[in-house]
Amino acid sequence: MERRASFRHWWIGIAFAVPQIVLIFTFFYWPAGQAVYWSMTLQQPWGGGNIWVGFDNFRQIFADALYWNSVALSTVFALFSTVLSMGLALMLAVFVDRELTGSKIYRVVMIWPYGIAAPALALAFRFIMAPEAGFLSFVNRLWPGLWDPGLDGTDAMISVIVAFSWKYVGYDFVFFLSALQGIPKALKEAAALDGAGWLRRLWDVQLPLLTPTVFFLLVIDITESFQDSFGIVDIMTSGGPARATELMVYKIYFDGFKGLDYSGAAAQSIILMGLIVALTVLQFRFIERRVHYK
Amino acid sequence: MADISLRKVAKSYGKTSVVEALDLDIHSGEFIVVLGPSGCGKSTLLRMIAGLEEISGGEIAIEDRVVDRLEPRERGCAMVFQNYALYPHMTVADNIGYSLKVAGVPKAERRARIEKVAATLALDTLLDRRPAQLSGGQRQRVAMGRAMIREPKVFLFDEPLSNLDAKLRVQMRIEIRKLHNRLAATSIFVTHDQVEAMTLADRIVVMNAGKVEQVGTPLDLWNRPASRFVAGFVGSPPMNLVEATIAADGAGVLADGTRIDLPEHRLARDAAVIVGVRAEDVRIGPAVNDPRLVLGVEFIERLGSASLVHGRLAGADFVVTAPPALAEGAPEGLALTLPVDRLHLFDAVDGRRIETDASSVEALPIAFETVAAPAL
Ligand SMILES: Nc1ncnc2c1ncn2[C@@H]1O[C@H](COP(=O)(O)OP(=O)(O)OP(=O)(O)O)[C@@H](O)[C@H]1O
Ligand SMILES: [Mg+2]
């Protein structure tokens, strides 16, 4: 059956596509083009047009120790939050797959955090992580000064990592659970008859069959950690203390809107965009070459 | 090798009962085939023995040890699954050797045993492949190898041949039986294919709707089906079943009023019975004293060695085996004789077999002449 619609005039089809093209152009290509343009130019302090400077902005950024600091922080953030959220999600998915008590509730509740906007979530975690109230105040009473994300950079980093992971646990969980439930039951039964206990079955049979999902989530989580972390950092730490949580995406915002260095910020966002494009390409290659087990 | 005994084993999912109070004794080294229509609970029975399904009542013992509470791995059963359930990410060698790996058998010994099993199954050249790179028959053999390598006391097969094409199925059937003769482990083989059952089994368990209809050797089932269900399920074509009532003189009266002679019985007048007769036991041609039994021919199936004449007799579907010559220019009506000593009677209400004088038809003596095999 012919699935394509055919039109009498060539322009009708194009007319249908126009709204979409306009949207994509206005909100994606145009700003992206602007960013490229800005990254190659320098804004006059008092207005009056841009001066073409080529790759000078990039050279400056790459020579800047503070920029490399944010790259390192972003890497740490990406690694820990990805491992934490994927690890927890996998554990919970395994429990739910084994239909342990409470699994029905998990299944529903787990996806909710993903639906919460980052700033709202960050606000909640600001209270949870506050050193002067709640659970952590007891910790601080026992070991005074142990926990203070307002002063200690490591504590601040832990806080944003936990908050971000909390959001992505639910997302990863849904993928892990559906992958686990896609594994034929007979495989587990065969392994049980072969003498493997549940942990051994998990390790030898289920986890290897999850590799495609693990790769997929790894790329998604890292990509998201580069972008979606902004709201959390902005509300919880504002990049502080002493730039300890100044991730790449936050530095772009800070340099651009607080430091009013549009050109530098634009160059940074071009770099981040390149990074994310590279990750996306990687992901597509993995998805295409994903091993399909029958 | 192990005896297996099932005592009042039952299984229900919520309120739906799938297997009801099933009793069965399986002797050590026996090849048992569980035969029944789809959904009758065969797989469930097998899985209960393997320990993959909890039982809702009764008791299962393997080698006099009650195993109801034991994990699958503690029961010593190996199973071949219908869709083989091979580990897709492991090579053939790893699939076969997985149970040894779990048991902590050293690598060198494992390799040796894998190779030995692979050689018996003609898999030696495929050891490094993955299941996805194998044909259906090869996968089936890997599944067999995985079961064999553990040298289990009990082999369980859940319709292992149903995914193969007809030719391969016959071939693997023979392989499985040969293997059984060599290993002599107790085997339970589930199928809904009665030819498979007849050719493989020492004894067949016929199941219907969660109950055992009959347990017996293939010839038992053939010669003395215990119920109307067994009669209609075993044999190809299945046994003809015609309703009749008993006349005052003990003869049977068919729905259209035709009288037929029945074997000696003790049934009351007007009792409703089902008369069963196999297609190949029906004689073509009128009886000397009873020319009224006529089959209304509908169509003819030509098998080459014989032809099956399908038609209707006294309102019931009826099949007769005829010599191939009859196939051409078949008449519209075919006069038949039902040999009295080849008739089976079943109760029309509960379908159970009614014992008659002719009930021991298998006792026909066949004289064998023992001849020395020719020298090759
Ligand atoms: N988990 C379950 N919950 C409810 N009913 C079930 C469940 N598993 C099986 N049944 C029912 O139990 C009955 C027997 O199932 P079983 O798989 O043993 O049939 P079977 O004889 O192996 O059939 P087949 O030849 O099609 O494989 C079926 O009617 C099926 O619907
Ligand atoms: Mg089944």
PDB file of N, CA, C and O in Angstrom, chain B residues 160-227:
ATOM      1  N   PRO B 160       9.713 -30.300  22.420  1.00  0.00           N
ATOM      2  CA  PRO B 160      10.971 -29.780  21.879  1.00  0.00           C
ATOM      3  C   PRO B 160      11.021 -29.822  20.356  1.00  0.00           C
ATOM      4  O   PRO B 160      11.884 -29.205  19.766  1.00  0.00           O
ATOM      5  N   LEU B 161      10.119 -30.531  19.727  1.00  0.00           N
ATOM      6  CA  LEU B 161      10.216 -30.692  18.279  1.00  0.00           C
ATOM      7  C   LEU B 161       9.204 -29.853  17.522  1.00  0.00           C
ATOM      8  O   LEU B 161       9.183 -29.845  16.302  1.00  0.00           O
ATOM      9  N   SER B 162       8.358 -29.129  18.258  1.00  0.00           N
ATOM     10  CA  SER B 162       7.236 -28.502  17.569  1.00  0.00           C
ATOM     11  C   SER B 162       7.660 -27.342  16.672  1.00  0.00           C
ATOM     12  O   SER B 162       6.899 -26.929  15.820  1.00  0.00           O
ATOM     13  N   ASN B 163       8.874 -26.813  16.875  1.00  0.00           N
ATOM     14  CA  ASN B 163       9.298 -25.709  16.013  1.00  0.00           C
ATOM     15  C   ASN B 163      10.088 -26.172  14.796  1.00  0.00           C
ATOM     16  O   ASN B 163      10.635 -25.358  14.077  1.00  0.00           O
ATOM     17  N   LEU B 164      10.194 -27.480  14.608  1.00  0.00           N
ATOM     18  CA  LEU B 164      11.016 -27.973  13.502  1.00  0.00           C
ATOM     19  C   LEU B 164      10.133 -28.359  12.319  1.00  0.00           C
ATOM     20  O   LEU B 164       8.947 -28.643  12.479  1.00  0.00           O
ATOM     21  N   ASP B 165      10.729 -28.411  11.134  1.00  0.00           N
ATOM     22  CA  ASP B 165       9.926 -28.845   9.990  1.00  0.00           C
ATOM     23  C   ASP B 165       9.752 -30.361  10.045  1.00  0.00           C
ATOM     24  O   ASP B 165      10.444 -31.062  10.769  1.00  0.00           O
ATOM     25  N   ALA B 166       8.806 -30.844   9.258  1.00  0.00           N
ATOM     26  CA  ALA B 166       8.344 -32.229   9.396  1.00  0.00           C
ATOM     27  C   ALA B 166       9.493 -33.238   9.316  1.00  0.00           C
ATOM     28  O   ALA B 166       9.572 -34.167  10.121  1.00  0.00           O
ATOM     29  N   LYS B 167      10.404 -33.021   8.383  1.00  0.00           N
ATOM     30  CA  LYS B 167      11.460 -34.004   8.162  1.00  0.00           C
ATOM     31  C   LYS B 167      12.417 -34.044   9.349  1.00  0.00           C
ATOM     32  O   LYS B 167      12.784 -35.103   9.868  1.00  0.00           O
ATOM     33  N   LEU B 168      12.806 -32.836   9.779  1.00  0.00           N
ATOM     34  CA  LEU B 168      13.731 -32.723  10.896  1.00  0.00           C
ATOM     35  C   LEU B 168      13.111 -33.291  12.166  1.00  0.00           C
ATOM     36  O   LEU B 168      13.781 -33.880  13.011  1.00  0.00           O
ATOM     37  N   ARG B 169      11.800 -33.114  12.277  1.00  0.00           N
ATOM     38  CA  ARG B 169      11.098 -33.591  13.453  1.00  0.00           C
ATOM     39  C   ARG B 169      11.222 -35.114  13.563  1.00  0.00           C
ATOM     40  O   ARG B 169      11.516 -35.658  14.615  1.00  0.00           O
ATOM     41  N   VAL B 170      11.025 -35.773  12.442  1.00  0.00           N
ATOM     42  CA  VAL B 170      11.135 -37.236  12.439  1.00  0.00           C
ATOM     43  C   VAL B 170      12.556 -37.651  12.792  1.00  0.00           C
ATOM     44  O   VAL B 170      12.780 -38.538  13.618  1.00  0.00           O
ATOM     45  N   GLN B 171      13.516 -36.930  12.215  1.00  0.00           N
ATOM     46  CA  GLN B 171      14.917 -37.242  12.458  1.00  0.00           C
ATOM     47  C   GLN B 171      15.286 -37.059  13.931  1.00  0.00           C
ATOM     48  O   GLN B 171      15.892 -37.925  14.556  1.00  0.00           O
ATOM     49  N   MET B 172      14.871 -35.919  14.504  1.00  0.00           N
ATOM     50  CA  MET B 172      15.217 -35.634  15.896  1.00  0.00           C
ATOM     51  C   MET B 172      14.499 -36.576  16.850  1.00  0.00           C
ATOM     52  O   MET B 172      15.005 -36.920  17.910  1.00  0.00           O
ATOM     53  N   ARG B 173      13.299 -36.995  16.438  1.00  0.00           N
ATOM     54  CA  ARG B 173      12.534 -37.935  17.242  1.00  0.00           C
ATOM     55  C   ARG B 173      13.342 -39.213  17.423  1.00  0.00           C
ATOM     56  O   ARG B 173      13.486 -39.732  18.530  1.00  0.00           O
ATOM     57  N   ILE B 174      13.907 -39.679  16.314  1.00  0.00           N
ATOM     58  CA  ILE B 174      14.709 -40.902  16.375  1.00  0.00           C
ATOM     59  C   ILE B 174      15.948 -40.673  17.224  1.00  0.00           C
ATOM     60  O   ILE B 174      16.307 -41.499  18.068  1.00  0.00           O
ATOM     61  N   GLU B 175      16.576 -39.480  17.041  1.00  0.00           N
ATOM     62  CA  GLU B 175      17.768 -39.162  17.833  1.00  0.00           C
ATOM     63  C   GLU B 175      17.468 -39.175  19.326  1.00  0.00           C
ATOM     64  O   GLU B 175      18.233 -39.692  20.129  1.00  0.00           O
ATOM     65  N   ILE B 176      16.331 -38.589  19.680  1.00  0.00           N
ATOM     66  CA  ILE B 176      15.981 -38.503  21.099  1.00  0.00           C
ATOM     67  C   ILE B 176      15.773 -39.891  21.682  1.00  0.00           C
ATOM     68  O   ILE B 176      16.242 -40.213  22.777  1.00  0.00           O
ATOM     69  N   ARG B 177      15.109 -40.735  20.911  1.00  0.00           N
ATOM     70  CA  ARG B 177      14.862 -42.081  21.422  1.00  0.00           C
ATOM     71  C   ARG B 177      16.177 -42.866  21.549  1.00  0.00           C
ATOM     72  O   ARG B 177      16.406 -43.566  22.524  1.00  0.00           O
ATOM     73  N   LYS B 178      17.057 -42.696  20.574  1.00  0.00           N
ATOM     74  CA  LYS B 178      18.360 -43.375  20.637  1.00  0.00           C
ATOM     75  C   LYS B 178      19.134 -42.914  21.862  1.00  0.00           C
ATOM     76  O   LYS B 178      19.735 -43.707  22.575  1.00  0.00           O
ATOM     77  N   LEU B 179      19.095 -41.614  22.056  1.00  0.00           N
ATOM     78  CA  LEU B 179      19.789 -41.022  23.194  1.00  0.00           C
ATOM     79  C   LEU B 179      19.257 -41.602  24.495  1.00  0.00           C
ATOM     80  O   LEU B 179      20.011 -41.936  25.404  1.00  0.00           O
ATOM     81  N   HIS B 180      17.957 -41.715  24.548  1.00  0.00           N
ATOM     82  CA  HIS B 180      17.352 -42.263  25.757  1.00  0.00           C
ATOM     83  C   HIS B 180      17.812 -43.704  25.977  1.00  0.00           C
ATOM     84  O   HIS B 180      18.149 -44.094  27.093  1.00  0.00           O
ATOM     85  N   ASN B 181      17.830 -44.472  24.906  1.00  0.00           N
ATOM     86  CA  ASN B 181      18.264 -45.859  25.051  1.00  0.00           C
ATOM     87  C   ASN B 181      19.693 -45.939  25.569  1.00  0.00           C
ATOM     88  O   ASN B 181      20.047 -46.847  26.315  1.00  0.00           O
ATOM     89  N   ARG B 182      20.494 -44.957  25.181  1.00  0.00           N
ATOM     90  CA  ARG B 182      21.887 -44.993  25.602  1.00  0.00           C
ATOM     91  C   ARG B 182      22.049 -44.501  27.039  1.00  0.00           C
ATOM     92  O   ARG B 182      22.760 -45.092  27.832  1.00  0.00           O
ATOM     93  N   LEU B 183      21.382 -43.384  27.379  1.00  0.00           N
ATOM     94  CA  LEU B 183      21.586 -42.793  28.699  1.00  0.00           C
ATOM     95  C   LEU B 183      20.700 -43.420  29.764  1.00  0.00           C
ATOM     96  O   LEU B 183      21.042 -43.406  30.937  1.00  0.00           O
ATOM     97  N   ALA B 184      19.548 -43.911  29.333  1.00  0.00           N
ATOM     98  CA  ALA B 184      18.607 -44.566  30.234  1.00  0.00           C
ATOM     99  C   ALA B 184      18.210 -43.716  31.437  1.00  0.00           C
ATOM    100  O   ALA B 184      17.919 -44.232  32.505  1.00  0.00           O
ATOM    101  N   ALA B 185      18.209 -42.372  31.277  1.00  0.00           N
ATOM    102  CA  ALA B 185      17.661 -41.526  32.338  1.00  0.00           C
ATOM    103  C   ALA B 185      16.140 -41.511  32.186  1.00  0.00           C
ATOM    104  O   ALA B 185      15.624 -41.712  31.092  1.00  0.00           O
ATOM    105  N   THR B 186      15.457 -41.302  33.291  1.00  0.00           N
ATOM    106  CA  THR B 186      14.005 -41.193  33.224  1.00  0.00           C
ATOM    107  C   THR B 186      13.645 -39.969  32.380  1.00  0.00           C
ATOM    108  O   THR B 186      14.191 -38.895  32.607  1.00  0.00           O
ATOM    109  N   SER B 187      12.773 -40.147  31.410  1.00  0.00           N
ATOM    110  CA  SER B 187      12.428 -39.021  30.545  1.00  0.00           C
ATOM    111  C   SER B 187      10.927 -38.782  30.536  1.00  0.00           C
ATOM    112  O   SER B 187      10.149 -39.730  30.488  1.00  0.00           O
ATOM    113  N   ILE B 188      10.565 -37.519  30.597  1.00  0.00           N
ATOM    114  CA  ILE B 188       9.160 -37.155  30.435  1.00  0.00           C
ATOM    115  C   ILE B 188       9.093 -36.184  29.276  1.00  0.00           C
ATOM    116  O   ILE B 188       9.797 -35.171  29.254  1.00  0.00           O
ATOM    117  N   PHE B 189       8.287 -36.509  28.315  1.00  0.00           N
ATOM    118  CA  PHE B 189       8.256 -35.789  27.053  1.00  0.00           C
ATOM    119  C   PHE B 189       6.823 -35.333  26.808  1.00  0.00           C
ATOM    120  O   PHE B 189       5.912 -36.146  26.769  1.00  0.00           O
ATOM    121  N   VAL B 190       6.657 -34.033  26.678  1.00  0.00           N
ATOM    122  CA  VAL B 190       5.315 -33.492  26.485  1.00  0.00           C
ATOM    123  C   VAL B 190       5.077 -33.207  25.018  1.00  0.00           C
ATOM    124  O   VAL B 190       5.952 -32.655  24.352  1.00  0.00           O
ATOM    125  N   THR B 191       3.934 -33.589  24.516  1.00  0.00           N
ATOM    126  CA  THR B 191       3.617 -33.280  23.122  1.00  0.00           C
ATOM    127  C   THR B 191       2.106 -33.304  22.918  1.00  0.00           C
ATOM    128  O   THR B 191       1.370 -33.860  23.727  1.00  0.00           O
ATOM    129  N   HIS B 192       1.665 -32.657  21.846  1.00  0.00           N
ATOM    130  CA  HIS B 192       0.257 -32.840  21.492  1.00  0.00           C
ATOM    131  C   HIS B 192       0.157 -33.618  20.182  1.00  0.00           C
ATOM    132  O   HIS B 192      -0.910 -33.739  19.604  1.00  0.00           O
ATOM    133  N   ASP B 193       1.311 -34.124  19.743  1.00  0.00           N
ATOM    134  CA  ASP B 193       1.361 -34.862  18.488  1.00  0.00           C
ATOM    135  C   ASP B 193       1.320 -36.349  18.801  1.00  0.00           C
ATOM    136  O   ASP B 193       2.249 -36.916  19.369  1.00  0.00           O
ATOM    137  N   GLN B 194       0.230 -36.999  18.424  1.00  0.00           N
ATOM    138  CA  GLN B 194       0.075 -38.383  18.852  1.00  0.00           C
ATOM    139  C   GLN B 194       1.044 -39.334  18.144  1.00  0.00           C
ATOM    140  O   GLN B 194       1.412 -40.362  18.687  1.00  0.00           O
ATOM    141  N   VAL B 195       1.489 -38.961  16.934  1.00  0.00           N
ATOM    142  CA  VAL B 195       2.469 -39.817  16.255  1.00  0.00           C
ATOM    143  C   VAL B 195       3.777 -39.814  17.045  1.00  0.00           C
ATOM    144  O   VAL B 195       4.398 -40.854  17.290  1.00  0.00           O
ATOM    145  N   GLU B 196       4.188 -38.616  17.501  1.00  0.00           N
ATOM    146  CA  GLU B 196       5.372 -38.487  18.334  1.00  0.00           C
ATOM    147  C   GLU B 196       5.226 -39.366  19.577  1.00  0.00           C
ATOM    148  O   GLU B 196       6.145 -40.080  19.968  1.00  0.00           O
ATOM    149  N   ALA B 197       4.058 -39.278  20.172  1.00  0.00           N
ATOM    150  CA  ALA B 197       3.817 -40.042  21.395  1.00  0.00           C
ATOM    151  C   ALA B 197       3.924 -41.539  21.139  1.00  0.00           C
ATOM    152  O   ALA B 197       4.603 -42.268  21.861  1.00  0.00           O
ATOM    153  N   MET B 198       3.259 -42.007  20.103  1.00  0.00           N
ATOM    154  CA  MET B 198       3.245 -43.439  19.820  1.00  0.00           C
ATOM    155  C   MET B 198       4.644 -43.959  19.536  1.00  0.00           C
ATOM    156  O   MET B 198       5.010 -45.060  19.943  1.00  0.00           O
ATOM    157  N   THR B 199       5.434 -43.174  18.799  1.00  0.00           N
ATOM    158  CA  THR B 199       6.736 -43.684  18.387  1.00  0.00           C
ATOM    159  C   THR B 199       7.786 -43.598  19.483  1.00  0.00           C
ATOM    160  O   THR B 199       8.728 -44.370  19.490  1.00  0.00           O
ATOM    161  N   LEU B 200       7.632 -42.653  20.412  1.00  0.00           N
ATOM    162  CA  LEU B 200       8.691 -42.441  21.395  1.00  0.00           C
ATOM    163  C   LEU B 200       8.479 -43.200  22.702  1.00  0.00           C
ATOM    164  O   LEU B 200       9.430 -43.637  23.337  1.00  0.00           O
ATOM    165  N   ALA B 201       7.235 -43.357  23.082  1.00  0.00           N
ATOM    166  CA  ALA B 201       6.957 -43.660  24.476  1.00  0.00           C
ATOM    167  C   ALA B 201       7.123 -45.129  24.856  1.00  0.00           C
ATOM    168  O   ALA B 201       6.870 -46.019  24.053  1.00  0.00           O
ATOM    169  N   ASP B 202       7.599 -45.357  26.090  1.00  0.00           N
ATOM    170  CA  ASP B 202       7.377 -46.654  26.724  1.00  0.00           C
ATOM    171  C   ASP B 202       5.927 -46.690  27.187  1.00  0.00           C
ATOM    172  O   ASP B 202       5.213 -47.648  26.979  1.00  0.00           O
ATOM    173  N   ARG B 203       5.545 -45.603  27.868  1.00  0.00           N
ATOM    174  CA  ARG B 203       4.145 -45.469  28.272  1.00  0.00           C
ATOM    175  C   ARG B 203       3.676 -44.062  27.971  1.00  0.00           C
ATOM    176  O   ARG B 203       4.451 -43.103  28.054  1.00  0.00           O
ATOM    177  N   ILE B 204       2.412 -43.959  27.630  1.00  0.00           N
ATOM    178  CA  ILE B 204       1.835 -42.653  27.306  1.00  0.00           C
ATOM    179  C   ILE B 204       0.843 -42.269  28.401  1.00  0.00           C
ATOM    180  O   ILE B 204       0.079 -43.110  28.877  1.00  0.00           O
ATOM    181  N   VAL B 205       0.902 -41.012  28.813  1.00  0.00           N
ATOM    182  CA  VAL B 205      -0.102 -40.483  29.730  1.00  0.00           C
ATOM    183  C   VAL B 205      -0.984 -39.558  28.906  1.00  0.00           C
ATOM    184  O   VAL B 205      -0.511 -38.546  28.403  1.00  0.00           O
ATOM    185  N   VAL B 206      -2.238 -39.915  28.733  1.00  0.00           N
ATOM    186  CA  VAL B 206      -3.127 -39.053  27.960  1.00  0.00           C
ATOM    187  C   VAL B 206      -3.843 -38.122  28.924  1.00  0.00           C
ATOM    188  O   VAL B 206      -4.474 -38.570  29.883  1.00  0.00           O
ATOM    189  N   MET B 207      -3.698 -36.852  28.700  1.00  0.00           N
ATOM    190  CA  MET B 207      -4.338 -35.861  29.576  1.00  0.00           C
ATOM    191  C   MET B 207      -5.423 -35.119  28.832  1.00  0.00           C
ATOM    192  O   MET B 207      -5.340 -34.894  27.632  1.00  0.00           O
ATOM    193  N   ASN B 208      -6.443 -34.738  29.585  1.00  0.00           N
ATOM    194  CA  ASN B 208      -7.506 -33.920  29.020  1.00  0.00           C
ATOM    195  C   ASN B 208      -8.034 -33.023  30.127  1.00  0.00           C
ATOM    196  O   ASN B 208      -8.392 -33.505  31.192  1.00  0.00           O
ATOM    197  N   ALA B 209      -8.047 -31.736  29.876  1.00  0.00           N
ATOM    198  CA  ALA B 209      -8.570 -30.761  30.829  1.00  0.00           C
ATOM    199  C   ALA B 209      -8.039 -30.994  32.243  1.00  0.00           C
ATOM    200  O   ALA B 209      -8.800 -31.006  33.204  1.00  0.00           O
ATOM    201  N   GLY B 210      -6.737 -31.182  32.365  1.00  0.00           N
ATOM    202  CA  GLY B 210      -6.123 -31.266  33.681  1.00  0.00           C
ATOM    203  C   GLY B 210      -6.257 -32.610  34.365  1.00  0.00           C
ATOM    204  O   GLY B 210      -5.829 -32.774  35.506  1.00  0.00           O
ATOM    205  N   LYS B 211      -6.858 -33.573  33.687  1.00  0.00           N
ATOM    206  CA  LYS B 211      -6.992 -34.901  34.297  1.00  0.00           C
ATOM    207  C   LYS B 211      -6.324 -35.941  33.416  1.00  0.00           C
ATOM    208  O   LYS B 211      -6.227 -35.779  32.212  1.00  0.00           O
ATOM    209  N   VAL B 212      -5.896 -37.043  34.065  1.00  0.00           N
ATOM    210  CA  VAL B 212      -5.324 -38.137  33.303  1.00  0.00           C
ATOM    211  C   VAL B 212      -6.461 -38.999  32.782  1.00  0.00           C
ATOM    212  O   VAL B 212      -7.308 -39.453  33.545  1.00  0.00           O
ATOM    213  N   GLU B 213      -6.502 -39.211  31.478  1.00  0.00           N
ATOM    214  CA  GLU B 213      -7.543 -40.064  30.901  1.00  0.00           C
ATOM    215  C   GLU B 213      -7.108 -41.524  30.911  1.00  0.00           C
ATOM    216  O   GLU B 213      -7.900 -42.414  31.147  1.00  0.00           O
ATOM    217  N   GLN B 214      -5.845 -41.757  30.587  1.00  0.00           N
ATOM    218  CA  GLN B 214      -5.353 -43.123  30.527  1.00  0.00           C
ATOM    219  C   GLN B 214      -3.835 -43.120  30.585  1.00  0.00           C
ATOM    220  O   GLN B 214      -3.187 -42.223  30.071  1.00  0.00           O
ATOM    221  N   VAL B 215      -3.303 -44.142  31.245  1.00  0.00           N
ATOM    222  CA  VAL B 215      -1.862 -44.352  31.238  1.00  0.00           C
ATOM    223  C   VAL B 215      -1.632 -45.745  30.683  1.00  0.00           C
ATOM    224  O   VAL B 215      -2.222 -46.707  31.164  1.00  0.00           O
ATOM    225  N   GLY B 216      -0.802 -45.859  29.668  1.00  0.00           N
ATOM    226  CA  GLY B 216      -0.569 -47.195  29.125  1.00  0.00           C
ATOM    227  C   GLY B 216       0.458 -47.180  28.025  1.00  0.00           C
ATOM    228  O   GLY B 216       0.906 -46.111  27.590  1.00  0.00           O
ATOM    229  N   THR B 217       0.838 -48.359  27.564  1.00  0.00           N
ATOM    230  CA  THR B 217       1.774 -48.435  26.452  1.00  0.00           C
ATOM    231  C   THR B 217       1.059 -47.959  25.199  1.00  0.00           C
ATOM    232  O   THR B 217      -0.180 -47.931  25.154  1.00  0.00           O
ATOM    233  N   PRO B 218       1.818 -47.586  24.183  1.00  0.00           N
ATOM    234  CA  PRO B 218       1.169 -47.148  22.943  1.00  0.00           C
ATOM    235  C   PRO B 218       0.156 -48.174  22.442  1.00  0.00           C
ATOM    236  O   PRO B 218      -0.930 -47.804  22.013  1.00  0.00           O
ATOM    237  N   LEU B 219       0.500 -49.458  22.542  1.00  0.00           N
ATOM    238  CA  LEU B 219      -0.438 -50.479  22.049  1.00  0.00           C
ATOM    239  C   LEU B 219      -1.686 -50.573  22.918  1.00  0.00           C
ATOM    240  O   LEU B 219      -2.779 -50.798  22.417  1.00  0.00           O
ATOM    241  N   ASP B 220      -1.516 -50.404  24.236  1.00  0.00           N
ATOM    242  CA  ASP B 220      -2.678 -50.355  25.136  1.00  0.00           C
ATOM    243  C   ASP B 220      -3.663 -49.298  24.666  1.00  0.00           C
ATOM    244  O   ASP B 220      -4.866 -49.531  24.565  1.00  0.00           O
ATOM    245  N   LEU B 221      -3.096 -48.116  24.435  1.00  0.00           N
ATOM    246  CA  LEU B 221      -3.950 -46.994  24.056  1.00  0.00           C
ATOM    247  C   LEU B 221      -4.636 -47.276  22.732  1.00  0.00           C
ATOM    248  O   LEU B 221      -5.779 -46.912  22.508  1.00  0.00           O
ATOM    249  N   TRP B 222      -3.912 -47.933  21.866  1.00  0.00           N
ATOM    250  CA  TRP B 222      -4.420 -48.224  20.540  1.00  0.00           C
ATOM    251  C   TRP B 222      -5.515 -49.284  20.609  1.00  0.00           C
ATOM    252  O   TRP B 222      -6.582 -49.119  20.039  1.00  0.00           O
ATOM    253  N   ASN B 223      -5.224 -50.319  21.352  1.00  0.00           N
ATOM    254  CA  ASN B 223      -6.133 -51.459  21.362  1.00  0.00           C
ATOM    255  C   ASN B 223      -7.274 -51.336  22.355  1.00  0.00           C
ATOM    256  O   ASN B 223      -8.345 -51.869  22.128  1.00  0.00           O
ATOM    257  N   ARG B 224      -6.996 -50.705  23.471  1.00  0.00           N
ATOM    258  CA  ARG B 224      -8.029 -50.626  24.500  1.00  0.00           C
ATOM    259  C   ARG B 224      -8.143 -49.215  25.041  1.00  0.00           C
ATOM    260  O   ARG B 224      -7.848 -48.963  26.212  1.00  0.00           O
ATOM    261  N   PRO B 225      -8.535 -48.255  24.209  1.00  0.00           N
ATOM    262  CA  PRO B 225      -8.660 -46.886  24.724  1.00  0.00           C
ATOM    263  C   PRO B 225      -9.635 -46.847  25.900  1.00  0.00           C
ATOM    264  O   PRO B 225     -10.720 -47.416  25.815  1.00  0.00           O
ATOM    265  N   ALA B 226      -9.216 -46.209  26.984  1.00  0.00           N
ATOM    266  CA  ALA B 226     -10.002 -46.248  28.212  1.00  0.00           C
ATOM    267  C   ALA B 226     -11.205 -45.333  28.166  1.00  0.00           C
ATOM    268  O   ALA B 226     -12.062 -45.387  29.036  1.00  0.00           O
ATOM    269  N   SER B 227     -11.204 -44.422  27.197  1.00  0.00           N
ATOM    270  CA  SER B 227     -12.349 -43.519  27.129  1.00  0.00           C
ATOM    271  C   SER B 227     -12.553 -43.070  25.699  1.00  0.00           C
ATOM    272  O   SER B 227     -11.685 -43.248  24.839  1.00  0.00           O
TER     273      SER B 227
END
